[in-house]
């Protein structure tokens, strides 16, 4: 089956969050399942620079509203840093060659022409389904998050105009809260049929919603965990789209993300000072000692070291952490954070680090290599999210024997099993709490500290955590099943 993955970022070339990790790992896992997979990406500098064996597929004659000053070209090649995946890249310098981030400028203001920049991405996906590349066309277009949300809409529009099916579409929600909303006046730039701007289409409270376009027009919808698939059908987490998601519940599937063992495996992670596995923990002890030294923390194997690796946004619930930290430190705990984002949170953590230099360390910024060393060298990783579609850092924690402390929500609920008397011999892999309240996190940390004093039990839970199977194989099989269903090749599970 020929499948086109459409997304805005891809690890290791361009990453703002877990979406890139998924986009980087899924193609190879699908290829293992026999899928003929290609990716379509905007031509950001890092992506163009990595493209090898480049050929020009076409000069694009996009609708006027999606044109920059210079006509865009569609390039074809292989991304050397992404295991040589075959890629189509949209070379549109007016849109993608900019100082700043992929979605916003250096001051975090969204680019004013985002509807055009990402409209073009969806439009090109539909062009490929119409045979823009005479050598290859997709049977399934798989679009990720709002950036690619218009792909199913353009596909539907082209099919209506031609009166025949071109390709099936699958849309994956990685985070329903980021919706790609634009003023209604920008709809005309997109050159979609007039009637698409309506309740039965991509209109959302008078605005254009790229997210709703994906949810409304795709043949099948997936999101990144079974729990999140349920949660977004309710008012609390539905971000105003829960009604539509309930209507489409028979086409909505929760498929957990995996861990790419080529990137995150403690046994052969070259970014670590020492490697380890479930049979040999000396390497982990060395990672911890190195980390404590590097961060200026007291170098002591007996002090439990907790970490957070995260975007600092309200989604991640980190104000709970600032509130429980004083008592964690009083009881001998250490804490290290890698992240950036919200200025108030940064300031709160900075104040704690200044007050407790031997016990709290802060690394503000984005640092892939340090994320590996931090997760490997810590004993616990805290992910107290308010909501979490899947979450990857708790999965990396499990793989590295760094026990996750998580809130029972979304993918966190689906991947971490609480440690209790009755689970310690069966399925305990971490610590789970319910209420979005510091007292609940505090209680979970009490349990973690209790286990910490029983080192052989700690080791048992650690080993079980490391044995969890979160490879991409299982996810790829499920996606393949959804593709088949979207393409009408199968009708039920
Ligand atoms: P989200 O996509 O909501 O940010 P995930 O847990 O799915 O959350 O994915 C986050 C990804 O980004 C992980 O790969 C994590 O290691 C990485 N990450 C987050 N913050 C940083 C940072 N400051 N430095 C390096 N990596 C980070
Ligand atoms: C989003 C979600 C995160 C998920 C990631 C990859 O960024 O916030 O929970 O793991 O996408 O699917």
Short mmCIF file of C-alpha atoms and ligand atoms in Angstrom, two decimals:
data_model
loop_
_atom_site.label_atom_id
_atom_site.label_comp_id
_atom_site.label_asym_id
_atom_site.label_seq_id
_atom_site.Cartn_x
_atom_site.Cartn_y
_atom_site.Cartn_z
CA UNK A 1 0.00 0.00 0.00
CA UNK A 2 1.29 3.47 -0.91
CA UNK A 3 0.99 5.97 1.94
CA UNK A 4 1.95 9.64 2.05
CA UNK A 5 2.72 11.03 5.52
CA UNK A 6 2.06 14.77 5.64
CA UNK A 7 3.55 16.69 8.54
CA UNK A 8 5.34 19.91 9.43
CA UNK A 9 8.26 18.59 11.46
CA UNK A 10 10.46 15.50 11.57
CA UNK A 11 13.11 14.29 14.00
CA UNK A 12 16.06 14.90 13.96
CA UNK A 13 15.83 17.77 11.46
CA UNK A 14 13.12 19.96 12.92
CA UNK A 15 11.41 19.37 16.24
CA UNK A 16 9.22 21.42 18.54
CA UNK A 17 7.70 18.44 20.37
CA UNK A 18 6.65 14.82 20.22
CA UNK A 19 5.08 15.23 16.77
CA UNK A 20 8.58 15.24 15.28
CA UNK A 21 9.53 12.06 17.13
CA UNK A 22 6.46 10.34 15.69
CA UNK A 23 7.03 11.66 12.17
CA UNK A 24 10.64 10.49 12.35
CA UNK A 25 9.90 6.97 13.54
CA UNK A 26 6.61 6.01 11.91
CA UNK A 27 7.79 5.77 8.26
CA UNK A 28 10.44 3.13 9.03
CA UNK A 29 8.02 1.16 11.19
CA UNK A 30 5.42 1.24 8.40
CA UNK A 31 8.02 0.17 5.87
CA UNK A 32 8.71 -2.85 8.10
CA UNK A 33 5.05 -3.73 7.66
CA UNK A 34 5.47 -3.64 3.90
CA UNK A 35 4.01 -0.16 3.38
CA UNK A 36 5.46 1.92 0.54
CA UNK A 37 5.73 5.12 2.56
CA UNK A 38 6.81 8.61 1.58
CA UNK A 39 6.68 11.87 3.50
CA UNK A 40 5.64 15.36 2.41
CA UNK A 41 7.21 18.28 4.28
CA UNK A 42 7.48 22.06 4.00
CA UNK A 43 10.93 23.11 2.78
CA UNK A 44 12.31 24.54 6.00
CA UNK A 45 16.07 25.15 5.78
CA UNK A 46 17.08 22.10 7.83
CA UNK A 47 14.90 19.82 5.73
CA UNK A 48 16.14 21.14 2.38
CA UNK A 49 19.72 20.90 3.57
CA UNK A 50 19.31 17.21 4.42
CA UNK A 51 17.67 16.19 1.16
CA UNK A 52 19.91 14.03 -1.04
CA UNK A 53 19.50 12.59 -4.54
CA UNK A 54 17.31 15.61 -5.27
CA UNK A 55 15.11 15.81 -8.35
CA UNK A 56 12.48 18.39 -9.22
CA UNK A 57 9.01 16.88 -9.56
CA UNK A 58 7.25 20.03 -10.73
CA UNK A 59 6.95 23.76 -10.51
CA UNK A 60 3.73 24.27 -8.62
CA UNK A 61 0.91 26.29 -10.06
CA UNK A 62 -0.86 26.84 -6.78
CA UNK A 63 -3.95 29.04 -6.42
CA UNK A 64 -3.02 32.74 -6.09
CA UNK A 65 -3.65 32.82 -2.32
CA UNK A 66 -1.13 30.03 -1.78
CA UNK A 67 1.62 31.52 -3.95
CA UNK A 68 4.63 33.34 -2.65
CA UNK A 69 6.49 35.88 -4.81
CA UNK A 70 8.46 33.07 -6.43
CA UNK A 71 6.62 30.00 -7.70
CA UNK A 72 7.15 27.05 -5.37
CA UNK A 73 8.75 23.83 -6.57
CA UNK A 74 8.13 20.32 -5.41
CA UNK A 75 11.36 18.43 -4.84
CA UNK A 76 11.88 14.74 -4.44
CA UNK A 77 14.76 13.01 -2.67
CA UNK A 78 15.82 11.11 0.42
CA UNK A 79 16.31 12.55 3.88
CA UNK A 80 19.76 11.37 4.87
CA UNK A 81 19.26 11.93 8.60
CA UNK A 82 15.87 10.20 8.65
CA UNK A 83 17.06 6.73 7.66
CA UNK A 84 16.91 7.75 3.99
CA UNK A 85 13.12 8.05 3.91
CA UNK A 86 11.79 9.10 0.51
CA UNK A 87 10.53 12.67 0.83
CA UNK A 88 8.67 15.26 -1.18
CA UNK A 89 9.71 18.72 -0.03
CA UNK A 90 7.97 21.96 -0.95
CA UNK A 91 10.63 24.48 -1.88
CA UNK A 92 8.81 27.77 -1.25
CA UNK A 93 11.41 30.17 0.16
CA UNK A 94 8.91 32.99 0.69
CA UNK A 95 6.98 30.75 3.04
CA UNK A 96 9.53 28.57 4.77
CA UNK A 97 12.93 30.29 4.67
CA UNK A 98 12.67 32.53 7.74
CA UNK A 99 14.54 33.37 10.91
CA UNK A 100 12.55 31.99 13.83
CA UNK A 101 10.46 28.89 14.42
CA UNK A 102 8.36 26.91 11.97
CA UNK A 103 5.08 28.32 13.27
CA UNK A 104 6.05 31.58 14.98
CA UNK A 105 8.75 34.23 14.88
CA UNK A 106 11.53 34.58 17.45
CA UNK A 107 9.17 36.53 19.73
CA UNK A 108 6.66 33.61 19.58
CA UNK A 109 4.18 35.57 17.44
CA UNK A 110 2.54 33.18 14.93
CA UNK A 111 3.54 34.02 11.37
CA UNK A 112 0.78 36.18 9.87
CA UNK A 113 0.49 34.01 6.74
CA UNK A 114 0.32 30.60 8.44
CA UNK A 115 -2.94 29.78 6.69
CA UNK A 116 -1.15 30.12 3.35
CA UNK A 117 2.08 28.39 4.46
CA UNK A 118 0.24 25.33 5.73
CA UNK A 119 -2.62 25.61 3.25
CA UNK A 120 0.04 24.97 0.60
CA UNK A 121 1.14 21.83 2.43
CA UNK A 122 -2.37 20.37 2.31
CA UNK A 123 -2.88 21.48 -1.28
CA UNK A 124 0.31 19.75 -2.47
CA UNK A 125 -0.76 16.53 -0.70
CA UNK A 126 -3.96 16.53 -2.73
CA UNK A 127 -1.97 17.30 -5.90
CA UNK A 128 0.15 14.21 -5.30
CA UNK A 129 -3.04 12.18 -4.99
CA UNK A 130 -4.06 13.60 -8.37
CA UNK A 131 -0.87 12.36 -10.01
CA UNK A 132 1.49 15.34 -9.76
CA UNK A 133 4.34 12.82 -9.68
CA UNK A 134 3.61 10.54 -12.60
CA UNK A 135 5.77 7.78 -11.07
CA UNK A 136 4.05 7.50 -7.68
CA UNK A 137 0.76 8.52 -6.16
CA UNK A 138 -0.56 7.69 -2.70
CA UNK A 139 -3.48 5.39 -1.99
CA UNK A 140 -3.70 6.88 1.50
CA UNK A 141 -2.87 10.41 2.56
CA UNK A 142 -2.05 10.47 6.29
CA UNK A 143 -2.06 14.02 7.65
CA UNK A 144 -0.75 14.99 11.09
CA UNK A 145 -2.08 17.81 13.29
CA UNK A 146 -3.54 21.13 12.17
CA UNK A 147 -0.58 21.98 9.92
CA UNK A 148 -1.66 19.23 7.55
CA UNK A 149 -5.38 19.47 8.35
CA UNK A 150 -6.33 20.88 4.97
CA UNK A 151 -4.98 17.86 3.08
CA UNK A 152 -8.24 15.87 3.49
CA UNK A 153 -10.24 18.98 2.55
CA UNK A 154 -8.32 19.60 -0.70
CA UNK A 155 -8.58 15.92 -1.47
CA UNK A 156 -12.34 15.98 -1.01
CA UNK A 157 -12.63 19.11 -3.15
CA UNK A 158 -10.61 17.55 -5.98
CA UNK A 159 -12.63 14.34 -5.79
CA UNK A 160 -15.86 16.26 -6.00
CA UNK A 161 -14.65 18.20 -9.03
CA UNK A 162 -13.45 15.05 -10.79
CA UNK A 163 -16.34 12.87 -9.69
CA UNK A 164 -14.12 10.02 -8.56
CA UNK A 165 -12.16 8.82 -5.53
CA UNK A 166 -8.46 9.70 -5.65
CA UNK A 167 -7.09 8.45 -2.34
CA UNK A 168 -8.30 7.74 1.18
CA UNK A 169 -7.37 10.04 4.01
CA UNK A 170 -6.41 9.52 7.63
CA UNK A 171 -5.97 12.42 10.03
CA UNK A 172 -4.07 12.11 13.31
CA UNK A 173 -4.66 14.49 16.19
CA UNK A 174 -1.53 14.91 18.28
CA UNK A 175 -2.91 17.77 20.31
CA UNK A 176 -6.48 19.02 19.94
CA UNK A 177 -5.71 22.28 21.71
CA UNK A 178 -3.58 23.61 18.85
CA UNK A 179 -6.22 24.13 16.19
CA UNK A 180 -4.88 26.37 13.46
CA UNK A 181 -7.65 28.99 13.65
CA UNK A 182 -7.76 31.88 11.17
CA UNK A 183 -10.12 34.78 10.46
CA UNK A 184 -12.93 34.02 8.03
CA UNK A 185 -11.55 36.64 5.63
CA UNK A 186 -8.59 34.36 4.93
CA UNK A 187 -10.78 31.54 3.66
CA UNK A 188 -10.74 32.96 0.14
CA UNK A 189 -6.93 32.59 -0.01
CA UNK A 190 -7.35 28.85 0.31
CA UNK A 191 -9.33 28.41 -2.93
CA UNK A 192 -11.57 25.74 -1.44
CA UNK A 193 -15.24 25.37 -2.49
CA UNK A 194 -17.43 28.06 -0.88
CA UNK A 195 -19.64 25.54 0.87
CA UNK A 196 -16.66 24.09 2.78
CA UNK A 197 -16.87 27.16 5.01
CA UNK A 198 -19.84 26.04 7.07
CA UNK A 199 -20.83 23.92 10.04
CA UNK A 200 -20.53 20.93 7.72
CA UNK A 201 -17.00 21.82 6.86
CA UNK A 202 -14.07 23.69 8.34
CA UNK A 203 -15.88 26.64 9.88
CA UNK A 204 -15.54 26.87 13.66
CA UNK A 205 -17.40 29.68 15.42
CA UNK A 206 -17.03 31.96 12.43
CA UNK A 207 -13.37 31.16 11.85
CA UNK A 208 -11.40 28.83 9.61
CA UNK A 209 -10.18 25.79 11.57
CA UNK A 210 -7.51 23.61 10.01
CA UNK A 211 -8.04 21.10 12.82
CA UNK A 212 -11.73 20.85 12.08
CA UNK A 213 -10.99 20.41 8.38
CA UNK A 214 -8.96 17.31 9.19
CA UNK A 215 -11.56 15.97 11.60
CA UNK A 216 -14.46 16.64 9.25
CA UNK A 217 -13.08 15.61 5.88
CA UNK A 218 -10.76 12.68 6.65
CA UNK A 219 -12.09 9.17 6.07
CA UNK A 220 -10.61 7.96 9.35
CA UNK A 221 -9.30 9.81 12.39
CA UNK A 222 -6.72 8.66 14.87
CA UNK A 223 -5.22 10.12 17.99
CA UNK A 224 -2.22 9.05 19.99
CA UNK A 225 -3.74 7.05 22.86
CA UNK A 226 -6.99 5.21 23.56
CA UNK A 227 -7.69 7.33 26.65
CA UNK A 228 -7.26 10.60 24.75
CA UNK A 229 -9.57 9.25 22.03
CA UNK A 230 -12.25 8.92 24.73
CA UNK A 231 -11.43 12.16 26.54
CA UNK A 232 -11.73 14.38 23.46
CA UNK A 233 -15.30 13.20 22.97
CA UNK A 234 -16.19 15.00 26.19
CA UNK A 235 -16.71 18.69 26.92
CA UNK A 236 -13.73 19.05 29.23
CA UNK A 237 -11.08 18.05 26.72
CA UNK A 238 -12.98 18.36 23.46
CA UNK A 239 -11.86 21.97 22.86
CA UNK A 240 -15.29 22.68 21.35
CA UNK A 241 -14.90 19.85 18.83
CA UNK A 242 -16.27 17.08 21.05
CA UNK A 243 -19.64 17.07 19.26
CA UNK A 244 -18.01 16.39 15.91
CA UNK A 245 -15.74 13.78 17.49
CA UNK A 246 -18.73 12.04 19.05
CA UNK A 247 -20.44 12.01 15.66
CA UNK A 248 -17.35 10.43 14.18
CA UNK A 249 -16.58 8.05 17.03
CA UNK A 250 -16.86 4.99 14.79
CA UNK A 251 -14.00 6.37 12.70
CA UNK A 252 -11.89 7.54 15.65
CA UNK A 253 -9.07 5.29 16.85
CA UNK A 254 -6.55 5.68 19.68
CA UNK A 255 -3.13 4.34 18.72
CA UNK A 256 -0.32 4.74 21.25
CA UNK A 257 2.98 6.17 20.10
CA UNK A 258 6.08 4.06 20.37
CA UNK A 259 9.72 4.58 21.26
CA UNK A 260 12.31 4.51 18.49
CA UNK A 261 15.01 2.16 19.80
CA UNK A 262 17.50 3.64 17.37
CA UNK A 263 17.21 6.91 19.30
CA UNK A 264 16.11 5.95 22.82
CA UNK A 265 17.74 2.75 24.05
CA UNK A 266 19.92 2.74 27.18
CA UNK A 267 21.93 -0.21 25.88
CA UNK A 268 23.35 1.67 22.90
CA UNK A 269 22.70 5.36 23.49
CA UNK A 270 25.92 7.10 22.44
CA UNK A 271 24.84 10.33 24.09
CA UNK A 272 25.29 8.77 27.55
CA UNK A 273 28.53 8.64 29.53
CA UNK A 274 27.81 4.93 30.13
CA UNK A 275 25.29 2.44 28.83
CA UNK A 276 23.14 0.00 30.78
CA UNK A 277 20.33 -2.53 30.56
CA UNK A 278 17.97 -4.39 32.88
CA UNK A 279 20.71 -6.86 33.75
CA UNK A 280 23.45 -4.27 34.46
CA UNK A 281 22.68 -1.06 36.27
CA UNK A 282 26.23 0.14 36.93
CA UNK A 283 26.04 2.30 33.81
CA UNK A 284 22.92 4.00 35.14
CA UNK A 285 24.67 4.71 38.44
CA UNK A 286 27.51 6.30 36.49
CA UNK A 287 25.04 8.38 34.47
CA UNK A 288 23.56 9.63 37.74
CA UNK A 289 26.91 10.49 39.31
CA UNK A 290 28.00 12.30 36.15
CA UNK A 291 24.78 14.24 36.05
CA UNK A 292 24.97 15.24 39.71
CA UNK A 293 28.53 16.42 39.17
CA UNK A 294 27.73 18.32 36.01
CA UNK A 295 24.69 20.01 37.55
CA UNK A 296 26.48 20.93 40.79
CA UNK A 297 24.17 18.77 42.85
CA UNK A 298 25.38 16.79 45.87
CA UNK A 299 26.95 13.64 44.41
CA UNK A 300 25.18 10.93 46.35
CA UNK A 301 23.64 7.75 44.92
CA UNK A 302 21.27 7.51 47.86
CA UNK A 303 19.42 10.73 47.16
CA UNK A 304 16.50 10.19 44.77
CA UNK A 305 16.95 12.42 41.73
CA UNK A 306 13.79 13.45 39.87
CA UNK A 307 13.69 15.17 36.50
CA UNK A 308 11.33 16.94 34.12
CA UNK A 309 11.98 17.32 30.37
CA UNK A 310 9.22 19.44 28.96
CA UNK A 311 7.84 22.40 27.15
CA UNK A 312 6.87 24.80 29.92
CA UNK A 313 3.18 25.29 29.13
CA UNK A 314 0.01 25.03 31.17
CA UNK A 315 -0.70 21.64 29.53
CA UNK A 316 2.16 20.08 31.44
CA UNK A 317 0.94 20.92 34.97
CA UNK A 318 4.33 22.07 36.16
CA UNK A 319 2.97 24.57 38.66
CA UNK A 320 2.12 21.47 40.70
CA UNK A 321 5.83 20.69 40.71
CA UNK A 322 6.84 24.13 41.98
CA UNK A 323 4.41 23.63 44.85
CA UNK A 324 5.56 20.18 45.95
CA UNK A 325 9.28 20.77 45.44
CA UNK A 326 9.99 22.30 48.86
CA UNK A 327 8.70 19.21 50.66
CA UNK A 328 10.46 16.89 48.18
CA UNK A 329 13.73 18.66 48.96
CA UNK A 330 13.11 18.56 52.71
CA UNK A 331 12.90 14.81 52.46
CA UNK A 332 16.27 14.60 50.72
CA UNK A 333 15.10 14.60 47.12
CA UNK A 334 16.94 16.26 44.24
CA UNK A 335 15.38 17.76 41.14
CA UNK A 336 16.56 18.81 37.69
CA UNK A 337 14.56 20.43 34.93
CA UNK A 338 15.20 20.82 31.21
CA UNK A 339 12.68 22.98 29.42
CA UNK A 340 11.67 26.33 28.10
CA UNK A 341 8.53 28.31 27.53
CA UNK A 342 6.34 30.14 30.02
CA UNK A 343 8.32 32.97 31.63
CA UNK A 344 6.55 32.75 35.00
CA UNK A 345 7.27 29.05 35.34
CA UNK A 346 10.89 29.62 34.37
CA UNK A 347 11.15 32.29 37.06
CA UNK A 348 9.55 30.05 39.70
CA UNK A 349 12.00 27.24 38.97
CA UNK A 350 14.90 29.67 38.85
CA UNK A 351 14.03 30.95 42.31
CA UNK A 352 13.94 27.38 43.65
CA UNK A 353 17.29 26.57 42.05
CA UNK A 354 18.89 29.68 43.55
CA UNK A 355 17.56 28.81 46.97
CA UNK A 356 18.68 25.15 46.83
CA UNK A 357 21.76 25.01 44.58
CA UNK A 358 22.81 21.56 45.80
CA UNK A 359 19.40 20.03 45.26
CA UNK A 360 17.74 21.81 42.31
CA UNK A 361 19.25 22.31 38.86
CA UNK A 362 17.81 24.13 35.92
CA UNK A 363 18.64 24.00 32.24
CA UNK A 364 16.47 26.46 30.37
CA UNK A 365 16.50 25.82 26.66
CA UNK A 366 16.18 22.99 24.20
CA UNK A 367 18.94 20.37 24.26
CA UNK A 368 18.39 16.95 22.72
CA UNK A 369 21.62 15.39 24.03
CA UNK A 370 21.06 16.69 27.54
CA UNK A 371 17.52 15.27 27.51
CA UNK A 372 19.04 11.82 27.06
CA UNK A 373 21.60 12.29 29.83
CA UNK A 374 19.02 13.73 32.19
CA UNK A 375 16.49 10.97 31.69
CA UNK A 376 19.18 8.27 31.93
CA UNK A 377 20.78 9.67 35.08
CA UNK A 378 17.58 10.37 37.03
CA UNK A 379 15.64 7.97 39.24
CA UNK A 380 12.23 9.47 38.55
CA UNK A 381 10.63 11.51 35.78
CA UNK A 382 7.60 13.64 36.65
CA UNK A 383 4.84 14.24 34.10
CA UNK A 384 1.91 15.76 36.04
CA UNK A 385 0.08 16.96 32.93
CA UNK A 386 -3.32 18.59 32.94
CA UNK A 387 -3.96 16.74 29.69
CA UNK A 388 -1.62 14.57 27.64
CA UNK A 389 -2.56 13.07 24.27
CA UNK A 390 0.21 10.48 24.54
CA UNK A 391 3.36 11.83 26.11
CA UNK A 392 6.75 10.48 25.15
CA UNK A 393 9.01 11.40 28.05
CA UNK A 394 7.31 8.92 30.38
CA UNK A 395 7.94 6.25 27.73
CA UNK A 396 11.60 7.25 27.56
CA UNK A 397 11.65 7.13 31.38
CA UNK A 398 10.26 3.60 31.37
CA UNK A 399 12.83 2.47 28.79
CA UNK A 400 15.68 3.94 30.87
CA UNK A 401 14.47 2.57 34.24
CA UNK A 402 13.57 6.09 35.38
CA UNK A 403 10.24 5.58 37.06
CA UNK A 404 7.50 7.92 35.85
CA UNK A 405 5.27 9.84 38.24
CA UNK A 406 2.27 10.78 36.13
CA UNK A 407 -1.26 12.04 36.33
CA UNK A 408 -3.91 9.53 35.25
CA UNK A 409 -4.84 11.24 32.00
CA UNK A 410 -4.52 10.52 28.26
CA UNK A 411 -1.56 8.45 27.20
CA UNK A 412 -0.01 8.72 30.64
CA UNK A 413 -2.90 6.65 32.05
CA UNK A 414 -2.44 4.11 29.27
CA UNK A 415 1.29 3.59 29.67
CA UNK A 416 2.17 3.79 33.38
CA UNK A 417 0.87 1.35 36.00
CA UNK A 418 0.70 2.54 39.58
CA UNK A 419 2.78 0.87 42.26
CA UNK A 420 0.63 -0.51 45.05
CA UNK A 421 0.89 -3.52 47.33
CA UNK A 422 -1.26 -5.55 44.99
CA UNK A 423 0.57 -4.48 41.81
CA UNK A 424 4.16 -4.60 42.91
CA UNK A 425 4.51 -8.24 41.88
CA UNK A 426 2.43 -7.95 38.74
CA UNK A 427 2.38 -4.77 36.71
CA UNK A 428 3.72 -1.77 38.66
CA UNK A 429 5.92 0.49 36.51
CA UNK A 430 5.62 3.90 38.16
CA UNK A 431 3.36 6.16 40.23
CA UNK A 432 -0.01 7.47 39.14
CA UNK A 433 -2.22 10.11 40.74
CA UNK A 434 -5.68 11.41 39.85
CA UNK A 435 -6.49 14.90 41.07
CA UNK A 436 -4.91 17.87 39.37
CA UNK A 437 -3.79 19.18 42.72
CA UNK A 438 -0.41 19.45 44.49
CA UNK A 439 -1.66 17.21 47.33
CA UNK A 440 -2.23 14.37 44.88
CA UNK A 441 1.25 14.70 43.40
CA UNK A 442 2.65 14.94 46.91
CA UNK A 443 0.91 11.68 47.82
CA UNK A 444 2.37 9.95 44.74
CA UNK A 445 5.83 11.18 45.71
CA UNK A 446 5.35 9.73 49.20
CA UNK A 447 4.76 6.37 47.58
CA UNK A 448 7.84 6.81 45.43
CA UNK A 449 9.94 7.62 48.49
CA UNK A 450 8.56 4.58 50.31
CA UNK A 451 9.63 2.35 47.44
CA UNK A 452 13.02 4.09 47.25
CA UNK A 453 13.81 2.84 50.77
CA UNK A 454 13.11 -0.75 49.65
CA UNK A 455 15.81 -0.98 47.05
CA UNK A 456 15.18 -4.52 45.83
CA UNK A 457 11.52 -3.69 45.23
CA UNK A 458 12.59 -0.49 43.47
CA UNK A 459 14.85 -2.56 41.22
CA UNK A 460 12.02 -4.97 40.44
CA UNK A 461 9.72 -2.16 39.34
CA UNK A 462 12.57 -0.61 37.37
CA UNK A 463 13.21 -3.86 35.50
CA UNK A 464 9.53 -4.24 34.68
CA UNK A 465 9.43 -0.64 33.42
CA UNK A 466 12.36 -1.39 31.11
CA UNK A 467 10.64 -4.51 29.80
CA UNK A 468 7.54 -2.67 28.63
CA UNK A 469 7.03 -3.12 24.93
CA UNK A 470 6.58 0.30 23.39
CA UNK A 471 8.21 -0.41 20.07
CA UNK A 472 6.68 1.11 16.95
CA UNK A 473 5.85 -2.30 15.45
CA UNK A 474 2.53 -2.59 17.24
CA UNK A 475 1.54 0.98 16.39
CA UNK A 476 2.50 0.52 12.74
CA UNK A 477 0.31 -2.59 12.51
CA UNK A 478 -2.62 -0.61 13.90
CA UNK A 479 -2.07 2.26 11.49
CA UNK A 480 -1.96 -0.21 8.63
CA UNK A 481 -5.28 -1.58 9.75
CA UNK A 482 -6.74 1.95 9.80
CA UNK A 483 -5.33 2.61 6.32
CA UNK A 484 -6.98 -0.54 5.04
CA UNK A 485 -10.24 0.45 6.64
CA UNK A 486 -10.00 3.96 5.19
CA UNK A 487 -9.36 2.44 1.78
CA UNK A 488 -12.37 0.18 2.15
CA UNK A 489 -10.23 -2.99 2.18
CA UNK A 490 -11.63 -4.13 5.52
CA UNK A 491 -14.77 -3.13 7.36
CA UNK A 492 -14.24 -3.92 11.02
CA UNK A 493 -11.68 -5.08 13.56
P1 LIG B 1 4.85 17.38 23.64
O1 LIG B 1 4.88 16.90 22.24
O2 LIG B 1 3.47 17.74 24.12
O3 LIG B 1 5.83 18.46 23.92
P2 LIG B 1 5.88 14.74 24.30
O4 LIG B 1 6.20 14.14 25.62
O5 LIG B 1 5.07 13.93 23.37
O6 LIG B 1 5.24 16.16 24.59
O7 LIG B 1 7.21 15.02 23.48
C1 LIG B 1 8.16 15.94 23.89
C2 LIG B 1 9.44 15.65 23.13
O8 LIG B 1 10.25 16.80 23.17
C3 LIG B 1 10.26 14.54 23.77
O9 LIG B 1 11.05 13.93 22.76
C4 LIG B 1 11.13 15.31 24.75
O10 LIG B 1 12.31 14.61 25.07
C5 LIG B 1 11.42 16.55 23.95
N1 LIG B 1 11.69 17.76 24.73
C6 LIG B 1 10.81 18.55 25.38
N2 LIG B 1 11.43 19.61 25.92
C7 LIG B 1 12.74 19.48 25.60
C8 LIG B 1 13.91 20.27 25.86
N3 LIG B 1 13.84 21.41 26.55
N4 LIG B 1 15.08 19.85 25.38
C9 LIG B 1 15.15 18.69 24.67
N5 LIG B 1 14.10 17.90 24.40
C10 LIG B 1 12.91 18.31 24.85
C1 LIG B 2 1.61 16.19 21.14
C2 LIG B 2 1.12 15.82 22.52
C3 LIG B 2 1.90 14.69 23.14
C4 LIG B 2 2.17 13.58 22.13
C5 LIG B 2 2.85 14.16 20.91
C6 LIG B 2 3.16 13.12 19.85
O1 LIG B 2 2.60 17.15 21.15
O2 LIG B 2 1.10 16.93 23.39
O3 LIG B 2 1.18 14.16 24.23
O4 LIG B 2 3.00 12.60 22.72
O5 LIG B 2 2.01 15.11 20.32
O6 LIG B 2 2.03 12.41 19.44
#
